[in-house]
Amino acid sequence: MQNAASMRDAAALPHVQVSEQRQWMTLALAAIVLVTLLRILGLAFNRTDLFVDEAQYWLWGREMAFGAYSKPPLIGWLIRAASILGGGEGTFQVRLAAPVVHGAAAVAILALGRMIYDSRLAALAAVIYLTLPAVTLGSLLISTDTPMMMFIALSMISVRKLALARAEGKAAVLWSVALGLCFGLGLMSKYAMIYFLPCFIAAGWLCVGWRIRLRDAAIALVVCAAVIAPNLWWNAAHDFMTARHTADNANWHGIQLKIGPALEFFFSQAGVVGPFVFVAMIIATFRAKTAEARALVALSVPIVLLITAQGLMSRALANWAVGAYAAGVLLAVPVLASRRWLTVSTLVLGGIVAIALPMMTIAGTELRLPSGELAMKRYLGRSELVSTGFARAQEAGADAIVASDRSILAELFYQLRDEKQVLLRALPETGVPSSHYALLYPLKSGEAKNPVYLAIADALPSCLAGETPLSRWVAGPGFLEGREIGIWRLPPQCIPGVANGQ
């Protein structure tokens, strides 16, 4: 009887395991859907203005071109799609795609994690990804990192599928096409996607589970080339402006060692993904004994080290290595799951940030730091600047508002998007244009009869030296709080064609 009972228990065990695996997957999917819906709801009550980059991306969505001044164009297309589906162009619609795309990326992490680990670790990785500080922030505003992260995860899934097909001796043309599409669309999101090309090669060299056939890689390369070809054409037609801007951002001027910026960037990554995840990544890197673990190291750690080296040479912003953490979360999750307190601490800290940051945009816009500055000053005061400047320009009888500051131009174009009576233009520049607006929207000779120039009073161009402002005021709470703003009549010498008598 005891043997019979043991046999029944053994037969039931696989069913119990399958049921438990399904529960983990269901729990993770439910968490992803719930968090994404709450983030969308939070956007509806968000009281911040669009940041300068967000407003610029919105303009790219209106243009629907194959390229833009500083980055690839897909972010603009995404905003345009969200605006159409959302029925407007308010801040809610402009940012709507952010939480949705991050939710999709979390689902991709879940699927990828299931290919590597069991359902428990896959579910934990997906939920940790969803509550990373960078993902929480990236769900509150629209940025190029957001779609890139999703396409990184989808590219990794495609590579795993191709590696499995290779091991089984099966054809996988559709997965080759999928890899080319995902990698190409990742490049169309942000050029930093290119970092993953050598990372994928290294992962395939280290682990058979990431190794694909040359034939499949060739198909993916052709598809990827077809996806990015229109952007390359746009760049060629505009004197490779995006490449120039990217090189300027790197800001390399000979060999120089800047220990401070490099260390600042490296330790800032603990804020980007949370200290527990970052430390777990480091531990997992040193403990990497299996081929699978080494492959995940190859898909994440080199990117962090590369940007740290960039900081050593020049400068590096905290988000520049964010793409590393799609694989980085999967690298860290076994370490985090090895101790209950680590798992709980990671989720609790991520959960606190996931609640606190949205609440800041809803109820904390007036919160000030000990220094007296608004905690969210970067995202406040922009619409007020435009509304005040527009009212003063109307009082002056202006038929065009001109600016050279990208922050002001971005807000002018966004806030006055439906204004038909006043022309919006960038101050003409000589040499390489300094912004998307200077590249495509400079004021031309004869375009306006009474243009005015909107600017910060202590940042005037030389052609306005000594000119008396038509109106002056002090900026209220926000990104220019306390600064003196004004509008000036734009003299002929500020417009190259007029200055030369044309």
PDB file of N, CA and C in Angstrom, residues 245-284:
ATOM      1  N   HIS A 245      26.131  65.225 -34.303  1.00  0.00           N
ATOM      2  CA  HIS A 245      25.635  65.518 -32.961  1.00  0.00           C
ATOM      3  C   HIS A 245      26.063  64.434 -31.980  1.00  0.00           C
ATOM      4  N   THR A 246      25.995  63.170 -32.410  1.00  0.00           N
ATOM      5  CA  THR A 246      26.407  62.064 -31.551  1.00  0.00           C
ATOM      6  C   THR A 246      27.879  62.177 -31.184  1.00  0.00           C
ATOM      7  N   ALA A 247      28.700  62.541 -32.159  1.00  0.00           N
ATOM      8  CA  ALA A 247      30.136  62.728 -31.895  1.00  0.00           C
ATOM      9  C   ALA A 247      30.361  63.895 -30.931  1.00  0.00           C
ATOM     10  N   ASP A 248      29.574  64.962 -31.101  1.00  0.00           N
ATOM     11  CA  ASP A 248      29.690  66.107 -30.186  1.00  0.00           C
ATOM     12  C   ASP A 248      29.314  65.704 -28.766  1.00  0.00           C
ATOM     13  N   ASN A 249      28.297  64.835 -28.638  1.00  0.00           N
ATOM     14  CA  ASN A 249      27.880  64.366 -27.312  1.00  0.00           C
ATOM     15  C   ASN A 249      28.988  63.571 -26.644  1.00  0.00           C
ATOM     16  N   ALA A 250      29.692  62.753 -27.441  1.00  0.00           N
ATOM     17  CA  ALA A 250      30.806  61.974 -26.892  1.00  0.00           C
ATOM     18  C   ALA A 250      31.894  62.912 -26.376  1.00  0.00           C
ATOM     19  N   ASN A 251      32.124  64.016 -27.118  1.00  0.00           N
ATOM     20  CA  ASN A 251      32.998  65.099 -26.652  1.00  0.00           C
ATOM     21  C   ASN A 251      34.421  64.621 -26.348  1.00  0.00           C
ATOM     22  N   TRP A 252      34.972  63.833 -27.254  1.00  0.00           N
ATOM     23  CA  TRP A 252      36.351  63.372 -27.081  1.00  0.00           C
ATOM     24  C   TRP A 252      37.314  64.398 -27.670  1.00  0.00           C
ATOM     25  N   HIS A 253      38.221  64.866 -26.867  1.00  0.00           N
ATOM     26  CA  HIS A 253      39.237  65.815 -27.330  1.00  0.00           C
ATOM     27  C   HIS A 253      40.600  65.325 -26.844  1.00  0.00           C
ATOM     28  N   GLY A 254      41.093  64.306 -27.509  1.00  0.00           N
ATOM     29  CA  GLY A 254      42.366  63.742 -27.108  1.00  0.00           C
ATOM     30  C   GLY A 254      42.227  62.826 -25.905  1.00  0.00           C
ATOM     31  N   ILE A 255      43.312  62.183 -25.531  1.00  0.00           N
ATOM     32  CA  ILE A 255      43.309  61.248 -24.411  1.00  0.00           C
ATOM     33  C   ILE A 255      43.434  62.020 -23.106  1.00  0.00           C
ATOM     34  N   GLN A 256      42.425  61.836 -22.254  1.00  0.00           N
ATOM     35  CA  GLN A 256      42.459  62.481 -20.950  1.00  0.00           C
ATOM     36  C   GLN A 256      41.713  61.590 -19.967  1.00  0.00           C
ATOM     37  N   LEU A 257      42.180  61.536 -18.749  1.00  0.00           N
ATOM     38  CA  LEU A 257      41.584  60.662 -17.746  1.00  0.00           C
ATOM     39  C   LEU A 257      40.835  61.500 -16.720  1.00  0.00           C
ATOM     40  N   LYS A 258      39.509  61.343 -16.701  1.00  0.00           N
ATOM     41  CA  LYS A 258      38.665  62.063 -15.759  1.00  0.00           C
ATOM     42  C   LYS A 258      38.069  61.046 -14.792  1.00  0.00           C
ATOM     43  N   ILE A 259      38.804  60.782 -13.721  1.00  0.00           N
ATOM     44  CA  ILE A 259      38.406  59.753 -12.761  1.00  0.00           C
ATOM     45  C   ILE A 259      37.058  60.095 -12.135  1.00  0.00           C
ATOM     46  N   GLY A 260      36.865  61.363 -11.805  1.00  0.00           N
ATOM     47  CA  GLY A 260      35.632  61.784 -11.137  1.00  0.00           C
ATOM     48  C   GLY A 260      34.381  61.451 -11.926  1.00  0.00           C
ATOM     49  N   PRO A 261      34.256  61.923 -13.193  1.00  0.00           N
ATOM     50  CA  PRO A 261      33.078  61.606 -13.984  1.00  0.00           C
ATOM     51  C   PRO A 261      32.862  60.109 -14.193  1.00  0.00           C
ATOM     52  N   ALA A 262      33.959  59.357 -14.337  1.00  0.00           N
ATOM     53  CA  ALA A 262      33.840  57.911 -14.530  1.00  0.00           C
ATOM     54  C   ALA A 262      33.259  57.241 -13.288  1.00  0.00           C
ATOM     55  N   LEU A 263      33.785  57.600 -12.113  1.00  0.00           N
ATOM     56  CA  LEU A 263      33.279  57.022 -10.864  1.00  0.00           C
ATOM     57  C   LEU A 263      31.844  57.475 -10.606  1.00  0.00           C
ATOM     58  N   GLU A 264      31.565  58.731 -10.908  1.00  0.00           N
ATOM     59  CA  GLU A 264      30.208  59.249 -10.721  1.00  0.00           C
ATOM     60  C   GLU A 264      29.210  58.458 -11.563  1.00  0.00           C
ATOM     61  N   PHE A 265      29.582  58.194 -12.829  1.00  0.00           N
ATOM     62  CA  PHE A 265      28.689  57.419 -13.685  1.00  0.00           C
ATOM     63  C   PHE A 265      28.517  56.003 -13.131  1.00  0.00           C
ATOM     64  N   PHE A 266      29.636  55.356 -12.779  1.00  0.00           N
ATOM     65  CA  PHE A 266      29.569  53.956 -12.341  1.00  0.00           C
ATOM     66  C   PHE A 266      28.671  53.810 -11.126  1.00  0.00           C
ATOM     67  N   PHE A 267      28.863  54.643 -10.122  1.00  0.00           N
ATOM     68  CA  PHE A 267      28.069  54.510  -8.906  1.00  0.00           C
ATOM     69  C   PHE A 267      26.642  55.029  -9.085  1.00  0.00           C
ATOM     70  N   SER A 268      26.426  55.881 -10.092  1.00  0.00           N
ATOM     71  CA  SER A 268      25.055  56.332 -10.369  1.00  0.00           C
ATOM     72  C   SER A 268      24.182  55.189 -10.867  1.00  0.00           C
ATOM     73  N   GLN A 269      24.804  54.112 -11.346  1.00  0.00           N
ATOM     74  CA  GLN A 269      24.032  52.976 -11.835  1.00  0.00           C
ATOM     75  C   GLN A 269      23.256  52.292 -10.709  1.00  0.00           C
ATOM     76  N   ALA A 270      23.728  52.450  -9.477  1.00  0.00           N
ATOM     77  CA  ALA A 270      22.980  51.936  -8.334  1.00  0.00           C
ATOM     78  C   ALA A 270      21.659  52.678  -8.172  1.00  0.00           C
ATOM     79  N   GLY A 271      21.613  53.918  -8.640  1.00  0.00           N
ATOM     80  CA  GLY A 271      20.359  54.662  -8.637  1.00  0.00           C
ATOM     81  C   GLY A 271      19.498  54.335  -9.837  1.00  0.00           C
ATOM     82  N   VAL A 272      20.136  54.013 -10.956  1.00  0.00           N
ATOM     83  CA  VAL A 272      19.392  53.690 -12.179  1.00  0.00           C
ATOM     84  C   VAL A 272      18.589  52.409 -12.022  1.00  0.00           C
ATOM     85  N   VAL A 273      19.206  51.377 -11.426  1.00  0.00           N
ATOM     86  CA  VAL A 273      18.524  50.084 -11.295  1.00  0.00           C
ATOM     87  C   VAL A 273      18.289  49.674  -9.848  1.00  0.00           C
ATOM     88  N   GLY A 274      18.690  50.505  -8.912  1.00  0.00           N
ATOM     89  CA  GLY A 274      18.552  50.157  -7.512  1.00  0.00           C
ATOM     90  C   GLY A 274      19.819  49.484  -7.008  1.00  0.00           C
ATOM     91  N   PRO A 275      20.217  49.749  -5.769  1.00  0.00           N
ATOM     92  CA  PRO A 275      21.486  49.218  -5.253  1.00  0.00           C
ATOM     93  C   PRO A 275      21.528  47.699  -5.190  1.00  0.00           C
ATOM     94  N   PHE A 276      20.402  47.058  -4.853  1.00  0.00           N
ATOM     95  CA  PHE A 276      20.404  45.596  -4.737  1.00  0.00           C
ATOM     96  C   PHE A 276      20.632  44.934  -6.086  1.00  0.00           C
ATOM     97  N   VAL A 277      19.973  45.431  -7.124  1.00  0.00           N
ATOM     98  CA  VAL A 277      20.129  44.856  -8.462  1.00  0.00           C
ATOM     99  C   VAL A 277      21.555  45.084  -8.960  1.00  0.00           C
ATOM    100  N   PHE A 278      22.090  46.281  -8.746  1.00  0.00           N
ATOM    101  CA  PHE A 278      23.417  46.587  -9.261  1.00  0.00           C
ATOM    102  C   PHE A 278      24.485  45.750  -8.564  1.00  0.00           C
ATOM    103  N   VAL A 279      24.395  45.652  -7.256  1.00  0.00           N
ATOM    104  CA  VAL A 279      25.373  44.840  -6.519  1.00  0.00           C
ATOM    105  C   VAL A 279      25.227  43.369  -6.889  1.00  0.00           C
ATOM    106  N   ALA A 280      23.985  42.908  -7.063  1.00  0.00           N
ATOM    107  CA  ALA A 280      23.755  41.516  -7.459  1.00  0.00           C
ATOM    108  C   ALA A 280      24.361  41.226  -8.826  1.00  0.00           C
ATOM    109  N   MET A 281      24.295  42.199  -9.740  1.00  0.00           N
ATOM    110  CA  MET A 281      24.939  42.046 -11.045  1.00  0.00           C
ATOM    111  C   MET A 281      26.449  41.865 -10.899  1.00  0.00           C
ATOM    112  N   ILE A 282      27.037  42.674 -10.033  1.00  0.00           N
ATOM    113  CA  ILE A 282      28.491  42.588  -9.822  1.00  0.00           C
ATOM    114  C   ILE A 282      28.855  41.222  -9.231  1.00  0.00           C
ATOM    115  N   ILE A 283      28.095  40.793  -8.221  1.00  0.00           N
ATOM    116  CA  ILE A 283      28.351  39.484  -7.601  1.00  0.00           C
ATOM    117  C   ILE A 283      28.195  38.376  -8.626  1.00  0.00           C
ATOM    118  N   ALA A 284      27.110  38.437  -9.412  1.00  0.00           N
ATOM    119  CA  ALA A 284      26.854  37.398 -10.418  1.00  0.00           C
ATOM    120  C   ALA A 284      27.959  37.367 -11.472  1.00  0.00           C
TER     121      ALA A 284
END
